[in-house]
């Protein structure tokens, strides 16, 4: 017979309900994936990367590639930390395989 003893590990309903959240629930941080300009990576390779890895149309890929070419950097997408890391690694691996100096980084939004 144990039912008349309160379990110290099992807070009663009152105390459970009495805990007020002190902060709002936080959204997971998102990360911008940035593509950097250089003088050597061919434009068509960058366009190919944007189509393949970032699911852009040909026209969209050309537009973003030209933005990077003119301004030095552009955001190519915003993702969770894990997806952003994967995208950066995939860009860097494709560039490495073709021996292009293309650089891709991520940054907290
Ligand atoms: N600047 C390169 C060229 O003139 C093209 C280029 C665009 C390279 C975007 C990198 O992220 C880049 N061939």
PDB file of N, CA, C and O in Angstrom, residues 46-73:
ATOM      1  N   UNK A  46      29.520  28.203 -61.995  1.00  0.00           N
ATOM      2  CA  UNK A  46      28.739  28.775 -60.887  1.00  0.00           C
ATOM      3  C   UNK A  46      27.242  28.605 -61.172  1.00  0.00           C
ATOM      4  O   UNK A  46      26.469  28.220 -60.288  1.00  0.00           O
ATOM      5  N   UNK A  47      26.845  28.864 -62.400  1.00  0.00           N
ATOM      6  CA  UNK A  47      25.439  28.692 -62.799  1.00  0.00           C
ATOM      7  C   UNK A  47      25.015  27.238 -62.596  1.00  0.00           C
ATOM      8  O   UNK A  47      23.938  26.954 -62.039  1.00  0.00           O
ATOM      9  N   UNK A  48      25.878  26.323 -63.002  1.00  0.00           N
ATOM     10  CA  UNK A  48      25.601  24.889 -62.841  1.00  0.00           C
ATOM     11  C   UNK A  48      25.415  24.531 -61.362  1.00  0.00           C
ATOM     12  O   UNK A  48      24.481  23.797 -61.001  1.00  0.00           O
ATOM     13  N   UNK A  49      26.273  25.049 -60.510  1.00  0.00           N
ATOM     14  CA  UNK A  49      26.196  24.786 -59.066  1.00  0.00           C
ATOM     15  C   UNK A  49      24.870  25.304 -58.493  1.00  0.00           C
ATOM     16  O   UNK A  49      24.210  24.618 -57.708  1.00  0.00           O
ATOM     17  N   UNK A  50      24.494  26.496 -58.913  1.00  0.00           N
ATOM     18  CA  UNK A  50      23.254  27.096 -58.384  1.00  0.00           C
ATOM     19  C   UNK A  50      22.019  26.312 -58.849  1.00  0.00           C
ATOM     20  O   UNK A  50      21.054  26.158 -58.095  1.00  0.00           O
ATOM     21  N   UNK A  51      22.066  25.807 -60.078  1.00  0.00           N
ATOM     22  CA  UNK A  51      20.956  24.989 -60.585  1.00  0.00           C
ATOM     23  C   UNK A  51      20.885  23.648 -59.853  1.00  0.00           C
ATOM     24  O   UNK A  51      19.819  23.227 -59.407  1.00  0.00           O
ATOM     25  N   UNK A  52      22.025  23.010 -59.747  1.00  0.00           N
ATOM     26  CA  UNK A  52      22.092  21.651 -59.181  1.00  0.00           C
ATOM     27  C   UNK A  52      21.827  21.616 -57.689  1.00  0.00           C
ATOM     28  O   UNK A  52      21.043  20.795 -57.191  1.00  0.00           O
ATOM     29  N   UNK A  53      22.490  22.491 -56.926  1.00  0.00           N
ATOM     30  CA  UNK A  53      22.444  22.388 -55.463  1.00  0.00           C
ATOM     31  C   UNK A  53      21.405  23.310 -54.824  1.00  0.00           C
ATOM     32  O   UNK A  53      20.971  23.068 -53.698  1.00  0.00           O
ATOM     33  N   UNK A  54      21.016  24.360 -55.546  1.00  0.00           N
ATOM     34  CA  UNK A  54      20.075  25.306 -54.939  1.00  0.00           C
ATOM     35  C   UNK A  54      18.754  25.377 -55.714  1.00  0.00           C
ATOM     36  O   UNK A  54      17.927  26.248 -55.458  1.00  0.00           O
ATOM     37  N   UNK A  55      18.589  24.448 -56.648  1.00  0.00           N
ATOM     38  CA  UNK A  55      17.317  24.260 -57.360  1.00  0.00           C
ATOM     39  C   UNK A  55      16.810  25.551 -57.996  1.00  0.00           C
ATOM     40  O   UNK A  55      15.609  25.843 -57.959  1.00  0.00           O
ATOM     41  N   UNK A  56      17.727  26.325 -58.557  1.00  0.00           N
ATOM     42  CA  UNK A  56      17.333  27.563 -59.242  1.00  0.00           C
ATOM     43  C   UNK A  56      17.083  27.276 -60.722  1.00  0.00           C
ATOM     44  O   UNK A  56      17.690  26.378 -61.296  1.00  0.00           O
ATOM     45  N   UNK A  57      16.192  28.087 -61.306  1.00  0.00           N
ATOM     46  CA  UNK A  57      16.015  28.034 -62.756  1.00  0.00           C
ATOM     47  C   UNK A  57      17.293  28.576 -63.400  1.00  0.00           C
ATOM     48  O   UNK A  57      18.105  29.229 -62.726  1.00  0.00           O
ATOM     49  N   UNK A  58      17.452  28.343 -64.692  1.00  0.00           N
ATOM     50  CA  UNK A  58      18.650  28.829 -65.392  1.00  0.00           C
ATOM     51  C   UNK A  58      18.738  30.359 -65.285  1.00  0.00           C
ATOM     52  O   UNK A  58      19.804  30.902 -64.994  1.00  0.00           O
ATOM     53  N   UNK A  59      17.599  31.019 -65.494  1.00  0.00           N
ATOM     54  CA  UNK A  59      17.566  32.488 -65.456  1.00  0.00           C
ATOM     55  C   UNK A  59      17.925  33.022 -64.066  1.00  0.00           C
ATOM     56  O   UNK A  59      18.706  33.972 -63.928  1.00  0.00           O
ATOM     57  N   UNK A  60      17.374  32.390 -63.047  1.00  0.00           N
ATOM     58  CA  UNK A  60      17.637  32.761 -61.653  1.00  0.00           C
ATOM     59  C   UNK A  60      19.113  32.548 -61.315  1.00  0.00           C
ATOM     60  O   UNK A  60      19.742  33.400 -60.658  1.00  0.00           O
ATOM     61  N   UNK A  61      19.658  31.419 -61.767  1.00  0.00           N
ATOM     62  CA  UNK A  61      21.058  31.081 -61.486  1.00  0.00           C
ATOM     63  C   UNK A  61      21.995  32.107 -62.130  1.00  0.00           C
ATOM     64  O   UNK A  61      22.972  32.530 -61.511  1.00  0.00           O
ATOM     65  N   UNK A  62      21.684  32.512 -63.356  1.00  0.00           N
ATOM     66  CA  UNK A  62      22.497  33.522 -64.052  1.00  0.00           C
ATOM     67  C   UNK A  62      22.435  34.847 -63.277  1.00  0.00           C
ATOM     68  O   UNK A  62      23.461  35.504 -63.067  1.00  0.00           O
ATOM     69  N   UNK A  63      21.250  35.204 -62.847  1.00  0.00           N
ATOM     70  CA  UNK A  63      21.047  36.461 -62.113  1.00  0.00           C
ATOM     71  C   UNK A  63      21.887  36.486 -60.828  1.00  0.00           C
ATOM     72  O   UNK A  63      22.605  37.466 -60.555  1.00  0.00           O
ATOM     73  N   UNK A  64      21.822  35.417 -60.049  1.00  0.00           N
ATOM     74  CA  UNK A  64      22.570  35.356 -58.773  1.00  0.00           C
ATOM     75  C   UNK A  64      24.076  35.310 -59.047  1.00  0.00           C
ATOM     76  O   UNK A  64      24.862  35.991 -58.373  1.00  0.00           O
ATOM     77  N   UNK A  65      24.480  34.520 -60.050  1.00  0.00           N
ATOM     78  CA  UNK A  65      25.904  34.441 -60.393  1.00  0.00           C
ATOM     79  C   UNK A  65      26.438  35.827 -60.743  1.00  0.00           C
ATOM     80  O   UNK A  65      27.536  36.222 -60.304  1.00  0.00           O
ATOM     81  N   UNK A  66      25.652  36.576 -61.536  1.00  0.00           N
ATOM     82  CA  UNK A  66      26.083  37.926 -61.946  1.00  0.00           C
ATOM     83  C   UNK A  66      26.123  38.889 -60.750  1.00  0.00           C
ATOM     84  O   UNK A  66      26.983  39.779 -60.691  1.00  0.00           O
ATOM     85  N   UNK A  67      25.211  38.703 -59.819  1.00  0.00           N
ATOM     86  CA  UNK A  67      25.232  39.514 -58.588  1.00  0.00           C
ATOM     87  C   UNK A  67      26.535  39.272 -57.824  1.00  0.00           C
ATOM     88  O   UNK A  67      27.197  40.215 -57.381  1.00  0.00           O
ATOM     89  N   UNK A  68      26.911  38.010 -57.680  1.00  0.00           N
ATOM     90  CA  UNK A  68      28.177  37.679 -56.999  1.00  0.00           C
ATOM     91  C   UNK A  68      29.349  38.271 -57.775  1.00  0.00           C
ATOM     92  O   UNK A  68      30.254  38.889 -57.190  1.00  0.00           O
ATOM     93  N   UNK A  69      29.310  38.122 -59.079  1.00  0.00           N
ATOM     94  CA  UNK A  69      30.389  38.614 -59.949  1.00  0.00           C
ATOM     95  C   UNK A  69      30.577  40.136 -59.796  1.00  0.00           C
ATOM     96  O   UNK A  69      31.699  40.626 -59.738  1.00  0.00           O
ATOM     97  N   UNK A  70      29.461  40.855 -59.707  1.00  0.00           N
ATOM     98  CA  UNK A  70      29.527  42.331 -59.642  1.00  0.00           C
ATOM     99  C   UNK A  70      29.764  42.849 -58.237  1.00  0.00           C
ATOM    100  O   UNK A  70      30.488  43.824 -58.041  1.00  0.00           O
ATOM    101  N   UNK A  71      29.134  42.219 -57.258  1.00  0.00           N
ATOM    102  CA  UNK A  71      29.151  42.777 -55.890  1.00  0.00           C
ATOM    103  C   UNK A  71      30.109  42.056 -54.959  1.00  0.00           C
ATOM    104  O   UNK A  71      30.376  42.537 -53.865  1.00  0.00           O
ATOM    105  N   UNK A  72      30.601  40.882 -55.385  1.00  0.00           N
ATOM    106  CA  UNK A  72      31.594  40.150 -54.580  1.00  0.00           C
ATOM    107  C   UNK A  72      31.009  39.034 -53.755  1.00  0.00           C
ATOM    108  O   UNK A  72      31.711  38.079 -53.407  1.00  0.00           O
ATOM    109  N   UNK A  73      29.732  39.133 -53.431  1.00  0.00           N
ATOM    110  CA  UNK A  73      29.093  38.124 -52.584  1.00  0.00           C
ATOM    111  C   UNK A  73      27.580  38.211 -52.753  1.00  0.00           C
ATOM    112  O   UNK A  73      27.054  39.290 -53.068  1.00  0.00           O
TER     113      UNK A  73
END
